[in-house]
Amino acid sequence: MMITGFVAGLAFTAGYLWDDIGAKRALICDRETIELCLAQLPPMAREQLPNSQLLQLSMGARAAMVLPILHPKIAGVLMTDFDKLPKKRSVNWGVGYYSLKLNRQDELTYWHELGHLEAIAAMESLNQQIRSMFQHEWLSDLYLIWRVAKDTDSLSLAWQQYHRRNIDVMANIEFMSHWSVPIMLQALQHYSVKELQAFDSFNAFLTDFWPQLTVPSNDNIAEFSSLIQRTFGAGTVQPLSGYMYWRKPALGVYLEPTLIKLMGHSGAKRWLAEQSMQPETLRLTPRL
């Protein structure tokens, strides 16, 4: 396991770690010591998981994978392989090649994956159910935003995650299932670092944010997906001025911070104007 400062601070012991998830705990396992790690689970929890060989296959080339468990004291297992984390994210479309350096990816990946387990507990406290994998992803990134504020006294790493989500879908539309940008932007615009730090738990943060939160409908997300693919897909050079013109201003709102990061302020503004994506006031449908 990559023993960075933040991991060492979690009481690293004999190839596995325990971390708190609300009133429960999560077991963190390094891929190389998965059998030893899973042996720490009580039988009632262990029997819910596949054998270590199947877990290795399921993990594939991913850097982390979370496995929820139904147990009175254990929320789930987080399997990690931090050596597979990327150092940067890049996108190349009609106007050029752009790249974003990714800092502290072990922490961000760890917090995002823990967020899947935190989201289950927090939604239960709100008497809500998680209805889709997309919802799971944006809830996890909301947890990441809260943890970044609490642990780093800044939101710069949360914005890095935001930019990564945008760059991922710009480069490959298959990442649309993780495009939490429409929800992340609301949180990043609504709360300051100090306001986020004032919440003593993710549950408290989500409880405060939930009544104000607006989530795009499935149809909206499908339209954004089609527009992103037509705008950044392979071979795209000319602006598609009439294509889904009704979605362009909203997409411009979501892309603008990332494009400014990649292209600079003037370059981003010019490109958005050429694409008829000048941001305006965002109007989304009520949350699902």
XYZ file of C-alpha atoms in Angstrom:
288
model
C 0.000 0.000 0.000
C 1.186 3.504 -0.806
C 1.755 4.916 2.700
C 1.249 8.622 2.236
C 0.892 11.002 5.135
C -2.885 10.891 5.137
C -2.991 7.077 5.057
C -0.411 6.786 7.811
C -2.644 9.017 9.901
C -5.410 6.409 9.739
C -3.621 4.025 12.104
C -2.179 1.757 9.415
C -1.784 -1.777 10.798
C -0.630 -5.044 9.191
C -1.925 -4.377 5.683
C -5.372 -3.001 6.509
C -7.076 0.072 7.941
C -10.366 0.887 9.626
C -12.118 4.217 9.135
C -15.345 5.596 10.564
C -18.522 5.856 8.479
C -21.086 7.508 10.733
C -21.828 5.050 13.523
C -20.202 2.204 11.576
C -16.719 1.412 10.265
C -15.241 0.698 6.847
C -12.406 -1.727 6.205
C -9.758 -0.432 3.803
C -7.820 -3.130 1.957
C -4.808 -2.842 -0.294
C -5.148 -5.008 -3.389
C -1.917 -6.879 -2.666
C -3.059 -8.001 0.792
C -6.760 -8.509 0.067
C -7.074 -11.993 1.600
C -5.379 -10.971 4.845
C -7.508 -7.854 4.965
C -10.844 -9.574 4.361
C -10.007 -12.025 7.129
C -10.574 -9.127 9.555
C -14.291 -9.157 8.764
C -16.723 -11.093 10.935
C -18.333 -14.089 9.119
C -21.677 -12.289 8.683
C -19.917 -9.533 6.715
C -17.360 -11.674 4.879
C -19.970 -14.020 3.432
C -21.586 -11.107 1.576
C -18.486 -10.587 -0.575
C -17.089 -12.678 -3.449
C -13.815 -14.546 -3.015
C -10.581 -12.600 -3.422
C -9.999 -13.888 -6.984
C -13.351 -12.529 -8.166
C -12.662 -9.265 -6.385
C -9.361 -8.950 -8.224
C -11.164 -9.486 -11.542
C -13.859 -6.961 -10.650
C -11.236 -4.407 -9.677
C -9.638 -4.596 -13.123
C -7.475 -1.535 -13.794
C -9.262 0.680 -11.296
C -7.453 2.447 -8.471
C -10.248 1.847 -5.971
C -13.492 -0.061 -5.558
C -16.075 0.139 -2.789
C -18.207 -2.783 -1.600
C -21.173 -1.932 0.676
C -22.113 -4.479 3.335
C -25.324 -4.950 5.312
C -24.082 -5.227 8.881
C -24.910 -3.468 12.178
C -21.319 -2.315 12.699
C -19.591 -2.441 9.274
C -20.554 -0.177 6.358
C -18.393 -1.837 3.733
C -14.964 -2.531 2.276
C -12.777 -0.209 0.214
C -10.229 -1.987 -2.002
C -7.360 0.195 -3.241
C -4.524 0.133 -5.752
C -3.224 3.700 -5.601
C -0.321 2.945 -7.960
C -2.884 3.060 -10.791
C -3.916 6.643 -10.079
C -3.400 9.076 -12.989
C -1.004 12.021 -12.692
C -2.942 14.174 -15.139
C -6.054 14.328 -17.307
C -5.926 15.493 -20.924
C -8.328 16.359 -23.725
C -7.674 17.067 -27.393
C -10.363 18.533 -29.626
C -10.579 20.905 -32.593
C -8.788 23.836 -30.935
C -5.847 21.956 -29.413
C -4.475 19.710 -26.679
C -5.011 20.639 -23.024
C -3.867 18.943 -19.843
C -4.580 19.289 -16.114
C -2.106 18.108 -13.482
C -3.804 16.107 -10.736
C -2.568 16.671 -7.193
C -3.136 14.485 -4.124
C -5.129 11.902 -6.052
C -4.725 9.269 -3.351
C -6.637 11.432 -0.875
C -9.300 12.502 -3.354
C -9.855 8.933 -4.526
C -10.021 7.725 -0.936
C -12.547 10.400 0.042
C -14.686 9.831 -3.037
C -14.878 6.085 -2.435
C -15.652 6.570 1.255
C -18.328 8.961 0.045
C -20.235 6.054 -1.494
C -20.605 4.519 1.956
C -21.251 7.876 3.650
C -23.947 8.617 1.071
C -25.863 5.449 1.954
C -25.887 6.360 5.645
C -26.737 10.024 5.032
C -29.620 9.247 2.674
C -31.058 6.779 5.156
C -31.075 9.544 7.752
C -33.064 11.695 5.294
C -35.494 8.806 4.672
C -34.348 8.779 1.053
C -33.101 6.061 -1.259
C -30.269 6.246 -3.763
C -32.011 5.593 -7.055
C -29.187 5.422 -9.591
C -25.430 5.057 -9.998
C -25.332 8.670 -11.197
C -26.852 9.775 -7.899
C -24.317 7.624 -6.056
C -21.498 9.424 -7.875
C -22.647 12.982 -7.212
C -23.379 12.209 -3.578
C -19.833 10.841 -3.273
C -18.417 14.008 -4.807
C -20.467 16.101 -2.379
C -18.814 14.147 0.427
C -15.460 14.841 -1.218
C -16.202 18.591 -1.245
C -17.031 18.515 2.462
C -13.916 16.473 3.320
C -11.665 18.723 1.245
C -12.928 21.770 3.119
C -12.557 20.054 6.508
C -9.117 18.536 5.881
C -7.362 21.111 3.687
C -8.911 24.461 4.712
C -9.404 25.215 1.012
C -11.621 24.252 -1.924
C -8.852 24.056 -4.529
C -8.844 20.240 -4.565
C -12.639 20.205 -4.851
C -12.342 22.420 -7.927
C -9.683 20.055 -9.259
C -12.198 17.217 -8.968
C -14.756 19.402 -10.756
C -12.333 20.082 -13.612
C -11.436 16.403 -13.828
C -15.093 15.441 -14.205
C -15.475 17.898 -17.077
C -12.249 16.886 -18.802
C -13.146 13.212 -18.519
C -16.436 13.617 -20.406
C -14.887 15.996 -22.930
C -12.289 13.318 -23.707
C -14.595 10.293 -23.493
C -18.379 10.397 -23.199
C -18.308 7.041 -21.373
C -17.430 9.044 -18.237
C -20.886 10.650 -18.298
C -22.003 8.353 -15.462
C -19.520 10.213 -13.221
C -20.338 13.740 -14.474
C -21.290 15.186 -11.088
C -20.522 18.726 -12.264
C -24.150 20.005 -12.251
C -24.439 19.194 -8.550
C -20.866 20.026 -7.517
C -21.173 23.533 -8.972
C -24.216 24.291 -6.819
C -22.350 23.283 -3.667
C -19.166 25.137 -4.613
C -21.104 28.315 -5.378
C -23.365 28.129 -2.332
C -20.913 27.304 0.476
C -17.638 28.833 1.558
C -14.859 26.825 3.179
C -15.825 28.144 6.612
C -19.481 27.303 6.086
C -18.608 23.736 5.084
C -16.256 23.386 8.045
C -19.086 24.405 10.368
C -20.922 21.138 9.599
C -19.646 18.521 12.032
C -20.666 15.648 9.738
C -21.500 14.960 6.109
C -25.001 14.133 7.221
C -25.369 17.663 8.635
C -24.065 19.183 5.402
C -26.360 17.101 3.185
C -29.360 17.825 5.415
C -28.748 21.558 4.998
C -28.058 21.358 1.257
C -30.823 18.930 0.277
C -33.777 21.385 0.209
C -31.782 23.767 -2.024
C -30.383 21.131 -4.359
C -31.571 20.885 -7.964
C -30.750 17.790 -10.004
C -31.088 17.606 -13.790
C -33.632 15.080 -15.026
C -32.567 11.966 -16.905
C -33.680 13.639 -20.141
C -31.562 16.705 -19.357
C -28.513 14.543 -18.717
C -29.099 12.658 -21.978
C -29.219 15.967 -23.866
C -26.049 17.218 -22.181
C -24.366 13.939 -23.083
C -25.327 14.253 -26.745
C -24.214 17.897 -26.879
C -20.866 17.164 -25.239
C -20.219 14.290 -27.635
C -21.103 16.368 -30.697
C -18.957 19.270 -29.442
C -15.804 17.436 -28.348
C -16.013 14.119 -30.186
C -13.366 12.938 -32.627
C -13.332 14.904 -35.865
C -15.316 17.852 -34.512
C -13.884 21.121 -35.834
C -16.703 23.451 -36.871
C -19.129 24.925 -34.316
C -22.559 23.308 -34.358
C -24.515 26.507 -33.830
C -28.006 25.052 -34.130
C -27.495 21.695 -32.443
C -29.391 21.572 -29.125
C -29.216 25.345 -28.869
C -31.547 25.235 -25.848
C -28.951 23.283 -23.819
C -25.877 25.299 -24.812
C -26.057 28.165 -22.269
C -26.444 25.713 -19.369
C -23.548 23.591 -20.624
C -21.523 26.779 -20.902
C -22.157 27.431 -17.208
C -20.758 24.012 -16.318
C -17.774 24.124 -18.671
C -16.666 27.723 -18.153
C -14.596 27.251 -14.946
C -12.747 24.298 -16.492
C -12.173 25.987 -19.837
C -10.779 29.054 -18.062
C -8.438 26.728 -16.152
C -7.290 25.057 -19.386
C -7.389 27.871 -21.953
C -7.133 31.064 -19.929
C -9.927 33.584 -19.418
C -9.924 35.251 -22.843
C -9.482 31.986 -24.760
C -12.327 30.322 -22.891
C -14.685 33.278 -23.334
C -13.925 33.417 -27.054
C -14.479 29.691 -27.559
C -17.755 29.736 -25.607
C -18.987 32.643 -27.738
C -18.065 30.804 -30.936
C -20.043 27.792 -29.716
C -23.073 29.906 -28.666
C -22.481 28.698 -25.115
C -22.268 32.028 -23.333
C -23.350 31.174 -19.780
C -26.590 32.600 -18.468
C -28.773 32.028 -15.429
C -29.172 28.296 -14.936
C -32.660 26.782 -14.865
C -32.802 23.080 -14.063
C -35.767 20.813 -13.458
C -36.621 19.841 -9.853
C -34.597 17.022 -8.340
C -35.746 13.465 -8.781
